[in-house]
Short mmCIF file of C-alpha atoms in Angstrom, two decimals:
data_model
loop_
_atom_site.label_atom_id
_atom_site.label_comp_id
_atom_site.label_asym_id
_atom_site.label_seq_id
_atom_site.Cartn_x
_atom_site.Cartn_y
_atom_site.Cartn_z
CA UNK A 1 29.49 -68.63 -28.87
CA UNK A 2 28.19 -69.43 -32.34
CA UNK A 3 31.68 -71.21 -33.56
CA UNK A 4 31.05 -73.51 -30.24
CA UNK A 5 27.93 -74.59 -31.51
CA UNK A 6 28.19 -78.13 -33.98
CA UNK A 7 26.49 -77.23 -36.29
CA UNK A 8 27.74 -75.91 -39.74
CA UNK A 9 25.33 -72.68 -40.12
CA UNK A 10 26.29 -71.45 -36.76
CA UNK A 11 30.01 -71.42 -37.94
CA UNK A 12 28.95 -69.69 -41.38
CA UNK A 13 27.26 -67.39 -39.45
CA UNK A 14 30.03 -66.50 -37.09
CA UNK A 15 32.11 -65.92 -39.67
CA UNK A 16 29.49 -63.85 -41.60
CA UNK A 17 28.93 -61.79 -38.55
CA UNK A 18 32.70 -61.36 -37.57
CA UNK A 19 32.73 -60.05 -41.57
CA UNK A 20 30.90 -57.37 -40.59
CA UNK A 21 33.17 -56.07 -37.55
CA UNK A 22 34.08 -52.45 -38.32
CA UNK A 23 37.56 -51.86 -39.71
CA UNK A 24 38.68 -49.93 -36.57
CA UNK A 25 38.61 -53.68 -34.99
CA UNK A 26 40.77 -55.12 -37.34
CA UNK A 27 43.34 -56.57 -34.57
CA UNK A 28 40.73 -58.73 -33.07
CA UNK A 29 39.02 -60.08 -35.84
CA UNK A 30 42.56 -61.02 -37.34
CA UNK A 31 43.06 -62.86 -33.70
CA UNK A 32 39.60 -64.27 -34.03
CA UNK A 33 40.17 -65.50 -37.30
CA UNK A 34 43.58 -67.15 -37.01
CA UNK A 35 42.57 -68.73 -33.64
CA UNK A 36 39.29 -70.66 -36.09
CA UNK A 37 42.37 -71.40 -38.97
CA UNK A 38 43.76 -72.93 -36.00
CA UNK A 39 41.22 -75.56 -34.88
CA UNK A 40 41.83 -76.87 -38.79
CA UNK A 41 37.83 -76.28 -39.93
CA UNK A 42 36.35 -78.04 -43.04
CA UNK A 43 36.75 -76.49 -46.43
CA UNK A 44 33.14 -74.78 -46.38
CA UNK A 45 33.86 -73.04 -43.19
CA UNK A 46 37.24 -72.47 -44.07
CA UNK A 47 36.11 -70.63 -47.01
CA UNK A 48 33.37 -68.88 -44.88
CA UNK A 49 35.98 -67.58 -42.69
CA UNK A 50 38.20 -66.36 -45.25
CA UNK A 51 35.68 -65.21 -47.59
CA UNK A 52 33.02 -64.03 -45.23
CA UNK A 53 34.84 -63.21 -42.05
CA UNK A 54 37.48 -60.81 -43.86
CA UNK A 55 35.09 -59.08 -46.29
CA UNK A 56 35.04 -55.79 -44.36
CA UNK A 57 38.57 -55.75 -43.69
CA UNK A 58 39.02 -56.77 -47.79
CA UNK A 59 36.90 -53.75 -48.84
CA UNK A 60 38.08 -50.77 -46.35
CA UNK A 61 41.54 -52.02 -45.73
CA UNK A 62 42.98 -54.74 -47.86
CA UNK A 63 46.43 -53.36 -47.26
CA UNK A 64 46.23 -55.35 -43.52
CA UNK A 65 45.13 -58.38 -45.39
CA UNK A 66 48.50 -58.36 -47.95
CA UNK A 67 50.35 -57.91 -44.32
CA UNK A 68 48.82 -60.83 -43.19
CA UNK A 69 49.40 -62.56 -46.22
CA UNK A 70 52.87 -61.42 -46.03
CA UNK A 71 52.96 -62.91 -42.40
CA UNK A 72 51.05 -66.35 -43.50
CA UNK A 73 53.41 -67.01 -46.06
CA UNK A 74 56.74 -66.73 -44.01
CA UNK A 75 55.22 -69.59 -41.76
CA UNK A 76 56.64 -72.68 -42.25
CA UNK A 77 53.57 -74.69 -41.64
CA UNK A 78 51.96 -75.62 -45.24
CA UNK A 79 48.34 -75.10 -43.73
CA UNK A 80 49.31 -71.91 -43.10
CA UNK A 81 50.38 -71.03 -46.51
CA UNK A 82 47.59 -72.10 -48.23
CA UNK A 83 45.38 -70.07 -46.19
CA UNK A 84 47.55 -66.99 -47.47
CA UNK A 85 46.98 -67.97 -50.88
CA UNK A 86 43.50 -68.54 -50.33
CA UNK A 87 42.98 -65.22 -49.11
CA UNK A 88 45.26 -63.32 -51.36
CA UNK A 89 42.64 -65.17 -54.73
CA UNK A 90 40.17 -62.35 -53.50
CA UNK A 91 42.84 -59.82 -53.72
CA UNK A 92 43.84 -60.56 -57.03
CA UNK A 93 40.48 -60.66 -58.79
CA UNK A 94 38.89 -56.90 -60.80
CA UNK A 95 37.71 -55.32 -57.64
CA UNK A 96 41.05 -55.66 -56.28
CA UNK A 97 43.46 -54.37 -59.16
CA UNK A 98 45.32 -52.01 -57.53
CA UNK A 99 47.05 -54.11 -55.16
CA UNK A 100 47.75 -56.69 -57.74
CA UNK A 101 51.03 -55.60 -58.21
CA UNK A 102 50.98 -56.14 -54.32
CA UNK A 103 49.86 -59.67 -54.51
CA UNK A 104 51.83 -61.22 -57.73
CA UNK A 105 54.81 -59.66 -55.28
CA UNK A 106 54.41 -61.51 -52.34
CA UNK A 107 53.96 -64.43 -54.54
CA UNK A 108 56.83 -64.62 -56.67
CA UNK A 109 58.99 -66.52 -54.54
CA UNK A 110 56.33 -69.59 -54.68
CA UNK A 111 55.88 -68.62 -58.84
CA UNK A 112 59.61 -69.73 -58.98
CA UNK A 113 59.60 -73.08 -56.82
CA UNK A 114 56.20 -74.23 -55.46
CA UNK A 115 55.41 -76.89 -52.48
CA UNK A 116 53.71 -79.09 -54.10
CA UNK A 117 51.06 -79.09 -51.69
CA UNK A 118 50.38 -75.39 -52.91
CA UNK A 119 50.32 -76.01 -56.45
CA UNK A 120 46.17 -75.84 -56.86
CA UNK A 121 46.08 -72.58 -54.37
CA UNK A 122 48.70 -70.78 -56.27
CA UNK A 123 47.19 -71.52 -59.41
CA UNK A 124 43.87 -70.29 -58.46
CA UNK A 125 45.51 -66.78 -57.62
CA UNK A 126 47.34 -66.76 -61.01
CA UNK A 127 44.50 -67.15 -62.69
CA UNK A 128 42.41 -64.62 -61.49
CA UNK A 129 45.24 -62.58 -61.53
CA UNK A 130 45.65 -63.12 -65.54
CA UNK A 131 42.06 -62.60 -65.65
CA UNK A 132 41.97 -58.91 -63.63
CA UNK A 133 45.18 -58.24 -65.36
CA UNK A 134 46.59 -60.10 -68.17
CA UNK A 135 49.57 -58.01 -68.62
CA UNK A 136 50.66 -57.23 -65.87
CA UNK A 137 50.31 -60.88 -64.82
CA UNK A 138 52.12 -62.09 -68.30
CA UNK A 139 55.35 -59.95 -67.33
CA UNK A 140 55.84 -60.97 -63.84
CA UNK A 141 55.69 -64.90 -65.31
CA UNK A 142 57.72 -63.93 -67.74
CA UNK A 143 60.74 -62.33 -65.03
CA UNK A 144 60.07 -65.24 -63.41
CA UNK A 145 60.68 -67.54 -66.37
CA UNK A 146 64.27 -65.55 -67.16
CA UNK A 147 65.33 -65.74 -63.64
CA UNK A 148 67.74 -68.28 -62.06
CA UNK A 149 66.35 -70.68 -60.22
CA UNK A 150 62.80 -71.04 -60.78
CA UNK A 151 62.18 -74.92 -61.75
CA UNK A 152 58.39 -74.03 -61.11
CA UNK A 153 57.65 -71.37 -63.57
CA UNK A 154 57.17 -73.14 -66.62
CA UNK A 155 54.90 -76.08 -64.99
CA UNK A 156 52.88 -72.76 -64.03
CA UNK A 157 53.04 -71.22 -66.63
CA UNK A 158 51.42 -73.83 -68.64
CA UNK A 159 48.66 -74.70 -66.64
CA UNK A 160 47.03 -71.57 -66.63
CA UNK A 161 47.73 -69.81 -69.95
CA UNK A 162 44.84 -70.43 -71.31
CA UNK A 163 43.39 -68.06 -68.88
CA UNK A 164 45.41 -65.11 -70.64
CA UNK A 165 44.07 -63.88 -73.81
CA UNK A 166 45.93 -64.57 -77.36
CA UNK A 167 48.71 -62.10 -77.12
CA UNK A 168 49.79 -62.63 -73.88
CA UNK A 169 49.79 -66.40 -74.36
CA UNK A 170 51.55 -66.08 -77.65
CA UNK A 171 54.15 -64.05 -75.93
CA UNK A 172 54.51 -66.62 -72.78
CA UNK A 173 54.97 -69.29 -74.85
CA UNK A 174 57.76 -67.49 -76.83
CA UNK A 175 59.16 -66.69 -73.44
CA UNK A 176 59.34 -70.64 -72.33
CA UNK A 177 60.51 -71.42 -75.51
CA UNK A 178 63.65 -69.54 -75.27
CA UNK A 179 64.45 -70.68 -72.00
CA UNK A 180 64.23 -74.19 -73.12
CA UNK A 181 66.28 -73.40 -76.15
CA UNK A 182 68.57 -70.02 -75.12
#
């Protein structure tokens, strides 16, 4: 009844509350929180819902949240895209690192050639992801840079390098230099 209510703090605190929904309920809450994507909320409740009313599930079982990412980003609908990529920025920061490899997987498709309208998202994942894990970040933009097909990479690449420290940006710029000049 709370997301009914017009007023912004009632939807905050739905979201907050549905956050705190044991794990064991993770079908409903993933209903619950696609059918509030749905209705197209502001960005501050958008957030809320993503942030807030997934940061159970995040914590005790992030591997249903990289399914649901997985499922977001086969739709065809742009919205529902950048919701995925919106979520996955939590899975890619420190707390997170294990399923990084996870993350810059379910990505790499979009690393190679972006929507535009997915650009900002996309980049916000890629940098937290060279922040929890420059390496490991570095190499998959640098497969991504050597494979066929993949317009997108080097626009990518150079908007967030300077979120990589000096010898992974040294070694990414090497990288797009030699596919501009093989």
């Amino acid at each position: 009844m709370l997301w009914k209510e017009p007023f912004l703090e009632c939807r905050l605190l739905a979201a907050r509350l549905l956050g705190l929904v044991p794990v064991e309920l993770a079908e409903p809450v993933i209903t619950q929180v696609n059918a509030w994507l749905d209705t197209s909320p502001e960005e501050h409740t958008l957030s809320a819902i993503l942030d807030e009313g997934l940061a159970r599930m995040r914590q005790e079982r992030p591997e249903l949240l990289l399914t649901l990412a997985r499922e977001w980003l086969a739709d065809k609908r742009i919205v529902v895209q950048q919701d995925a990529l919106r979520m996955l920025r939590h899975l890619a920061s420190h707390q997170h690192t294990n399923h990084l490899p996870d993350v810059l997987q379910l990505i790499t498709h979009l690393i190679r050639r972006v929507h535009p309208a997915l650009r900002s998202d996309l980049l916000h994942v890629l940098a937290r992801a060279a922040r929890t894990s420059p390496q490991e970040t570095a190499f998959v933009l640098r497969q991504n840079l050597d494979a066929p097909d993949s317009p997108d990479t080097a626009w990518l690449v150079r908007q967030i390098i300077s979120e990589f420290p000096a010898p992974q940006q040294q070694n990414l710029k090497s990288a797009m230099s030699k596919v501009r000049n093989p």
